C-alpha positions as a Python dict, from the first residue, in 0.01 Angstrom:
ca = {
    (1, 'M'): (0, 0, 0),
    (2, 'N'): (329, 188, 25),
    (3, 'L'): (366, 55, 380),
    (4, 'I'): (302, -301, 260),
    (5, 'R'): (552, -253, -21),
    (6, 'D'): (815, -127, 226),
    (7, 'C'): (757, -431, 447),
    (8, 'L'): (789, -666, 150),
    (9, 'Y'): (1121, -509, 57),
    (10, 'S'): (1238, -533, 418),
    (11, 'E'): (1199, -912, 414),
    (12, 'K'): (1524, -936, 218),
    (13, 'E'): (1380, -1244, 56),
    (14, 'S'): (1553, -1271, -282),
    (15, 'S'): (1384, -1592, -394),
    (16, 'C'): (1033, -1455, -437),
    (17, 'S'): (818, -1256, -678),
    (18, 'T'): (537, -1029, -564),
    (19, 'V'): (267, -829, -738),
    (20, 'I'): (42, -585, -552),
    (21, 'T'): (-240, -350, -642),
    (22, 'G'): (-237, 28, -612),
    (23, 'Y'): (-369, 261, -344),
    (24, 'L'): (-653, 172, -109),
    (25, 'D'): (-762, 244, 248),
    (26, 'H'): (-819, -16, 518),
    (27, 'F'): (-1163, -13, 683),
    (28, 'E'): (-1220, -197, 1011),
    (29, 'S'): (-1534, -342, 1166),
    (30, 'C'): (-1615, -135, 1472),
    (31, 'A'): (-1746, -252, 1810),
    (32, 'F'): (-2108, -151, 1874),
    (33, 'E'): (-2142, -62, 1505),
    (34, 'D'): (-2091, -356, 1270),
    (35, 'V'): (-1879, -625, 1440),
    (36, 'G'): (-2035, -961, 1363),
    (37, 'W'): (-2206, -867, 1036),
    (38, 'G'): (-2032, -579, 858),
    (39, 'C'): (-1727, -738, 694),
    (40, 'G'): (-1888, -733, 349),
    (41, 'W'): (-1965, -362, 373),
    (42, 'R'): (-1611, -288, 491),
    (43, 'N'): (-1466, -472, 192),
    (44, 'I'): (-1690, -269, -38),
    (45, 'Q'): (-1545, 42, 125),
    (46, 'M'): (-1191, -83, 68),
    (47, 'L'): (-1261, -161, -297),
    (48, 'G'): (-1439, 173, -332),
    (49, 'S'): (-1140, 364, -193),
    (50, 'H'): (-926, 211, -467),
    (51, 'L'): (-1178, 277, -743),
    (52, 'L'): (-1189, 646, -650),
    (53, 'T'): (-825, 674, -763),
    (54, 'H'): (-936, 597, -1121),
    (55, 'H'): (-1084, 895, -1306),
    (56, 'W'): (-1329, 677, -1500),
    (57, 'A'): (-1478, 545, -1174),
    (58, 'K'): (-1456, 860, -960),
    (59, 'E'): (-1688, 1054, -1191),
    (60, 'V'): (-1977, 810, -1144),
    (61, 'L'): (-1913, 624, -819),
    (62, 'F'): (-2142, 717, -529),
    (63, 'G'): (-2293, 998, -731),
    (64, 'G'): (-1955, 1159, -792),
    (65, 'V'): (-1911, 1275, -430),
    (66, 'G'): (-1545, 1172, -432),
    (67, 'F'): (-1536, 987, -100),
    (68, 'V'): (-1635, 647, 41),
    (69, 'P'): (-1977, 652, 213),
    (70, 'D'): (-2052, 495, 550),
    (71, 'I'): (-2242, 167, 583),
    (72, 'P'): (-2594, 318, 615),
    (73, 'S'): (-2533, 519, 297),
    (74, 'L'): (-2400, 212, 115),
    (75, 'Q'): (-2716, 28, 220),
    (76, 'Q'): (-2925, 303, 62),
    (77, 'W'): (-2719, 285, -257),
    (78, 'L'): (-2778, -91, -270),
    (79, 'E'): (-3154, -46, -226),
    (80, 'L'): (-3147, 204, -513),
    (81, 'A'): (-2957, -49, -726),
    (82, 'W'): (-3228, -306, -655),
    (83, 'T'): (-3498, -53, -744),
    (84, 'C'): (-3323, 2, -1077),
    (85, 'G'): (-3338, -372, -1147),
    (86, 'F'): (-2987, -486, -1056),
    (87, 'D'): (-2988, -842, -913),
    (88, 'E'): (-3361, -879, -858),
    (89, 'H'): (-3302, -1230, -721),
    (90, 'G'): (-3088, -1092, -440),
    (91, 'A'): (-3330, -807, -381),
    (92, 'E'): (-3614, -1053, -331),
    (93, 'F'): (-3409, -1242, -73),
    (94, 'Y'): (-3380, -925, 136),
    (95, 'Q'): (-3734, -817, 41),
    (96, 'F'): (-3583, -503, -117),
    (97, 'K'): (-3499, -372, 231),
    (98, 'I'): (-3150, -355, 383),
    (99, 'H'): (-3103, 2, 507),
    (100, 'G'): (-3079, 6, 885),
    (101, 'C'): (-3056, -374, 900),
    (102, 'R'): (-2768, -585, 1030),
    (103, 'E'): (-2767, -811, 729),
    (104, 'W'): (-2474, -1016, 602),
    (105, 'I'): (-2393, -957, 238),
    (106, 'G'): (-2167, -1115, -20),
    (107, 'T'): (-2025, -1082, -369),
    (108, 'T'): (-2362, -1042, -541),
    (109, 'E'): (-2449, -737, -332),
    (110, 'C'): (-2103, -594, -398),
    (111, 'A'): (-2143, -650, -773),
    (112, 'A'): (-2500, -515, -786),
    (113, 'L'): (-2401, -197, -604),
    (114, 'F'): (-2102, -119, -827),
    (115, 'R'): (-2286, -222, -1145),
    (116, 'S'): (-2561, 29, -1070),
    (117, 'F'): (-2300, 302, -1132),
    (118, 'G'): (-2208, 145, -1465),
    (119, 'L'): (-1897, -30, -1334),
    (120, 'R'): (-1818, -370, -1481),
    (121, 'A'): (-1814, -572, -1158),
    (122, 'R'): (-1757, -945, -1217),
    (123, 'I'): (-1792, -1252, -995),
    (124, 'V'): (-1579, -1567, -1011),
    (125, 'D'): (-1679, -1881, -820),
    (126, 'F'): (-1421, -2142, -715),
    (127, 'S'): (-1580, -2459, -586),
    (128, 'S'): (-1542, -2832, -549),
    (129, 'A'): (-1916, -2891, -589),
    (130, 'V'): (-2126, -2881, -904),
    (131, 'R'): (-2387, -2606, -904),
    (132, 'K'): (-2749, -2627, -1010),
    (133, 'L'): (-2810, -2523, -1370),
    (134, 'E'): (-3051, -2250, -1477),
    (135, 'N'): (-3103, -2209, -1852),
    (136, 'G'): (-2795, -2420, -1910),
    (137, 'Q'): (-2568, -2210, -1689),
    (138, 'A'): (-2442, -2273, -1337),
    (139, 'T'): (-2606, -2041, -1087),
    (140, 'I'): (-2418, -1810, -855),
    (141, 'D'): (-2380, -1982, -522),
    (142, 'R'): (-2546, -1762, -259),
    (143, 'W'): (-2443, -1954, 53),
    (144, 'F'): (-2322, -1626, 205),
    (145, 'Q'): (-2686, -1518, 222),
    (146, 'R'): (-2765, -1824, 429),
    (147, 'K'): (-2476, -1780, 670),
    (148, 'V'): (-2192, -1533, 665),
    (149, 'P'): (-2073, -1483, 1023),
    (150, 'E'): (-1793, -1244, 1107),
    (151, 'S'): (-1474, -1401, 1241),
    (152, 'G'): (-1343, -1078, 1382),
    (153, 'N'): (-1037, -1044, 1601),
    (154, 'A'): (-1217, -771, 1791),
    (155, 'Q'): (-1478, -1016, 1908),
    (156, 'N'): (-1218, -1280, 1983),
    (157, 'K'): (-1074, -1041, 2241),
    (158, 'M'): (-1415, -1009, 2404),
    (159, 'S'): (-1465, -1382, 2437),
    (160, 'V'): (-1476, -1519, 2790),
    (161, 'Q'): (-1367, -1864, 2904),
    (162, 'L'): (-1623, -1971, 3160),
    (163, 'P'): (-1502, -2175, 3459),
    (164, 'G'): (-1568, -2546, 3483),
    (165, 'T'): (-1606, -2602, 3109),
    (166, 'N'): (-1324, -2801, 2953),
    (167, 'K'): (-1486, -2957, 2648),
    (168, 'I'): (-1319, -2892, 2314),
    (169, 'H'): (-1539, -2919, 2005),
    (170, 'L'): (-1283, -3006, 1741),
    (171, 'N'): (-1328, -2853, 1395),
    (172, 'V'): (-1620, -2638, 1510),
    (173, 'E'): (-1601, -2258, 1492),
    (174, 'C'): (-1821, -2008, 1674),
    (175, 'D'): (-2015, -1838, 1397),
    (176, 'A'): (-2043, -1510, 1588),
    (177, 'C'): (-1696, -1439, 1728),
    (178, 'G'): (-1483, -1681, 1525),
    (179, 'A'): (-1344, -1869, 1827),
    (180, 'Y'): (-1188, -2192, 1696),
    (181, 'P'): (-1230, -2455, 1815),
    (182, 'I'): (-1524, -2395, 2048),
    (183, 'K'): (-1421, -2466, 2406),
    (184, 'G'): (-1673, -2534, 2677),
    (185, 'K'): (-2042, -2537, 2596),
    (186, 'R'): (-2157, -2539, 2234),
    (187, 'Y'): (-2497, -2414, 2121),
    (188, 'K'): (-2632, -2526, 1783),
    (189, 'S'): (-2901, -2332, 1599),
    (190, 'K'): (-3232, -2504, 1540),
    (191, 'K'): (-3314, -2275, 1247),
    (192, 'K'): (-2983, -2195, 1073),
    (193, 'E'): (-2800, -2474, 897),
    (194, 'N'): (-2455, -2552, 1040),
    (195, 'Y'): (-2456, -2251, 1277),
    (196, 'D'): (-2298, -2272, 1623),
    (197, 'L'): (-2232, -2034, 1912),
    (198, 'C'): (-1990, -2053, 2202),
    (199, 'S'): (-2087, -1999, 2566),
    (200, 'S'): (-1995, -1630, 2549),
    (201, 'C'): (-2190, -1544, 2236),
    (202, 'I'): (-2506, -1726, 2344),
    (203, 'L'): (-2535, -1472, 2627),
    (204, 'Q'): (-2560, -1194, 2367),
    (205, 'E'): (-2818, -1379, 2158),
    (206, 'T'): (-3168, -1232, 2187),
    (207, 'K'): (-3340, -1556, 2077),
    (208, 'Q'): (-3168, -1815, 2293),
    (209, 'Q'): (-3468, -2044, 2256),
    (210, 'D'): (-3362, -2104, 1894),
    (211, 'Y'): (-3048, -2285, 2013),
    (212, 'E'): (-2985, -2618, 2179),
    (213, 'E'): (-2687, -2708, 2393),
    (214, 'L'): (-2491, -3006, 2263),
    (215, 'T'): (-2365, -3227, 2542),
    (216, 'S'): (-2139, -3446, 2328),
    (217, 'C'): (-1820, -3332, 2156),
    (218, 'R'): (-1825, -3620, 1910),
    (219, 'S'): (-2171, -3644, 1764),
    (220, 'A'): (-2236, -3773, 1413),
    (221, 'S'): (-2283, -3420, 1286),
    (222, 'L'): (-1948, -3320, 1435),
    (223, 'K'): (-1775, -3601, 1249),
    (224, 'Q'): (-1928, -3475, 927),
    (225, 'E'): (-1810, -3123, 1004),
    (226, 'A'): (-1460, -3251, 1080),
    (227, 'V'): (-1415, -3396, 732),
    (228, 'K'): (-1624, -3164, 518),
    (229, 'D'): (-1336, -2931, 431),
    (230, 'E'): (-1049, -3183, 422),
    (231, 'N'): (-844, -3248, 110),
    (232, 'V'): (-963, -2936, -70),
    (233, 'N'): (-745, -2813, -351),
    (234, 'H'): (-762, -2455, -473),
    (235, 'E'): (-490, -2451, -738),
    (236, 'H'): (-737, -2289, -979),
    (237, 'L'): (-794, -2006, -733),
    (238, 'I'): (-425, -1940, -674),
    (239, 'K'): (-340, -1950, -1046),
    (240, 'W'): (-634, -1726, -1130),
    (241, 'V'): (-536, -1464, -869),
    (242, 'W'): (-175, -1458, -988),
    (243, 'D'): (-276, -1427, -1355),
    (244, 'Y'): (-534, -1162, -1266),
    (245, 'F'): (-278, -932, -1107),
    (246, 'I'): (9, -983, -1355),
    (247, 'D'): (-221, -930, -1655),
    (248, 'H'): (-232, -562, -1562),
    (249, 'V'): (138, -509, -1490),
    (250, 'S'): (205, -246, -1756),
    (251, 'S'): (584, -276, -1782),
    (252, 'P'): (703, -575, -1991),
    (253, 'V'): (1037, -561, -1810),
    (254, 'S'): (868, -572, -1470),
    (255, 'K'): (646, -860, -1580),
    (256, 'A'): (947, -1055, -1707),
    (257, 'C'): (1130, -1004, -1376),
    (258, 'L'): (847, -1178, -1191),
    (259, 'D'): (947, -1509, -1350),
    (260, 'L'): (1302, -1486, -1215),
    (261, 'F'): (1223, -1515, -842),
    (262, 'Q'): (1477, -1247, -755),
    (263, 'G'): (1279, -1041, -506),
    (264, 'H'): (1103, -824, -763),
    (265, 'I'): (786, -641, -656),
    (266, 'A'): (555, -520, -934),
    (267, 'T'): (251, -294, -917),
    (268, 'S'): (-63, -410, -1095),
    (269, 'G'): (-332, -192, -1247),
    (270, 'S'): (-592, -451, -1144),
    (271, 'T'): (-846, -362, -878),
    (272, 'P'): (-829, -540, -541),
    (273, 'L'): (-1042, -852, -502),
    (274, 'Y'): (-1342, -879, -273),
    (275, 'F'): (-1268, -1228, -134),
    (276, 'Q'): (-1562, -1425, 10),
    (277, 'H'): (-1594, -1761, 178),
    (278, 'Q'): (-1859, -1904, 404),
    (279, 'G'): (-1803, -1729, 733),
    (280, 'H'): (-1611, -1415, 638),
    (281, 'S'): (-1487, -1187, 362),
    (282, 'R'): (-1161, -999, 312),
    (283, 'T'): (-983, -800, 41),
    (284, 'I'): (-695, -947, -163),
    (285, 'V'): (-441, -676, -248),
    (286, 'G'): (-167, -890, -401),
    (287, 'V'): (3, -1227, -421),
    (288, 'Q'): (354, -1355, -357),
    (289, 'R'): (530, -1661, -498),
    (290, 'R'): (838, -1796, -324),
    (291, 'K'): (1087, -2062, -429),
    (292, 'K'): (1389, -2118, -205),
    (293, 'H'): (1589, -2299, -472),
    (294, 'A'): (1536, -2441, -819),
    (295, 'A'): (1441, -2789, -700),
    (296, 'S'): (1209, -2680, -418),
    (297, 'N'): (832, -2662, -427),
    (298, 'E'): (682, -2321, -483),
    (299, 'E'): (501, -2146, -198),
    (300, 'V'): (223, -1898, -264),
    (301, 'F'): (86, -1635, -26),
    (302, 'L'): (-219, -1420, -77),
    (303, 'L'): (-177, -1067, 57),
    (304, 'V'): (-502, -967, 224),
    (305, 'L'): (-653, -687, 427),
    (306, 'D'): (-902, -808, 687),
    (307, 'P'): (-1176, -579, 822),
    (308, 'S'): (-1162, -769, 1151),
    (309, 'N'): (-814, -626, 1213),
    (310, 'K'): (-792, -286, 1380),
    (311, 'T'): (-659, -21, 1144),
    (312, 'E'): (-436, 139, 1406),
    (313, 'E'): (-282, -196, 1503),
    (314, 'L'): (-225, -275, 1137),
    (315, 'L'): (-55, 61, 1079),
    (316, 'Q'): (168, 17, 1383),
    (317, 'S'): (272, -328, 1268),
    (318, 'L'): (349, -210, 914),
    (319, 'R'): (538, 100, 1027),
    (320, 'S'): (749, -95, 1274),
    (321, 'K'): (784, -386, 1028),
    (322, 'R'): (706, -626, 1313),
    (323, 'N'): (458, -914, 1299),
    (324, 'W'): (298, -769, 987),
    (325, 'Q'): (314, -1101, 802),
    (326, 'K'): (54, -1264, 1026),
    (327, 'L'): (-186, -979, 948),
    (328, 'I'): (-126, -964, 573),
    (329, 'K'): (-1, -1300, 442),
    (330, 'R'): (-223, -1604, 397),
    (331, 'G'): (-65, -1926, 273),
    (332, 'V'): (-237, -2177, 50),
    (333, 'H'): (-270, -2411, 348),
    (334, 'T'): (-520, -2167, 503),
    (335, 'L'): (-766, -2212, 213),
    (336, 'K'): (-967, -2489, 374),
    (337, 'K'): (-1318, -2398, 265),
    (338, 'R'): (-1474, -2585, -25),
    (339, 'S'): (-1601, -2271, -197),
    (340, 'Y'): (-1460, -1923, -249),
    (341, 'Q'): (-1578, -1628, -453),
    (342, 'V'): (-1410, -1311, -571),
    (343, 'C'): (-1556, -989, -707),
    (344, 'Y'): (-1349, -750, -913),
    (345, 'V'): (-1409, -448, -1137),
    (346, 'E'): (-1294, -420, -1498),
    (347, 'P'): (-1192, -76, -1631),
    (348, 'G'): (-1444, 143, -1809),
    (349, 'I'): (-1809, 241, -1783),
    (350, 'A'): (-2096, 37, -1927),
    (351, 'E'): (-2375, 215, -2110),
    (352, 'G'): (-2685, 130, -2312),
    (353, 'Q'): (-2744, -238, -2379),
    (354, 'E'): (-2432, -344, -2188),
    (355, 'L'): (-2560, -168, -1875),
    (356, 'Q'): (-2895, -343, -1909),
    (357, 'E'): (-2720, -679, -1936),
    (358, 'L'): (-2529, -608, -1614),
    (359, 'K'): (-2857, -620, -1423),
    (360, 'I'): (-2851, -1000, -1449),
    (361, 'L'): (-2573, -1142, -1233),
    (362, 'K'): (-2369, -1429, -1370),
    (363, 'S'): (-2040, -1574, -1256),
    (364, 'E'): (-1746, -1757, -1405),
    (365, 'H'): (-1697, -2097, -1244),
    (366, 'F'): (-1390, -2306, -1169),
    (367, 'Y'): (-1443, -2654, -1024),
    (368, 'N'): (-1159, -2836, -850),
}
């Protein structure tokens, strides 16, 4: 985070205000290990690395070992959380078995794992659709359990453009490598809803019979896909993230300076945010507001760490202060999905009745 802070100061942008979280490590998805399915686990590792800097969390987290476990160990911890009764609904989906499996996970698995250590992990759901009610409350949307592909840069580099294929499938993303739009042949899953592969990724698919090649670039389903995420508005999300980070800026003077748009950078005591949307997850480590002059519209940028970025490339970019913005900053215009979720951890350890209540996952909802 010190490197990110240095880069923010180097911008020499005096008309902005920025708030960032404290220390954490970046974890990347690795080829031949977890590329294509491991982004959720990597974000848990990032959040875990931050939590270990807090004495109240370090004593209980991961059995008090003092370091962030690897993915297989995290999978075992999650199975233990399920066995202890945390998020039984999610456990049933995975049939109480995830260790050794290449399973996509989301905010509920993140929350269940951390809650099993007594941490107050919370989920917030930002959506433009009304959710089904259970006992008078909106349910947690678990679309990430139906389809959470990894849009990793590492796999983008391995993509191959086959000769003689010049079709462009507008507004359709490859759900394995993240290539957007799909160029050439497109293969649509017969079993997974709204799941497509490009011509490169179909070659790596073990069950090719479960896919059909689409010969038309402009089918009815494509038209639906082209408009499904248009005109989304996530003002609630942006406002919530800003308020979340500034609420834990301890210095009143520092907090007041954020309203002046004079290049101030404040450090928040809030934990980073596990940031999930359908297709990928990342970690939000801060937010920046920019206003070029009094009459101009305000611009907002989320500061994120993406497990699909290589750690060494990220470090080189931050140290050289070159091209780091494209790896860290995400403008509001990039928030094109209809639903997003965040998971965060409140300070303190739950015990007794409070710990028992944490076994049932609920989320706070904001509808746009």
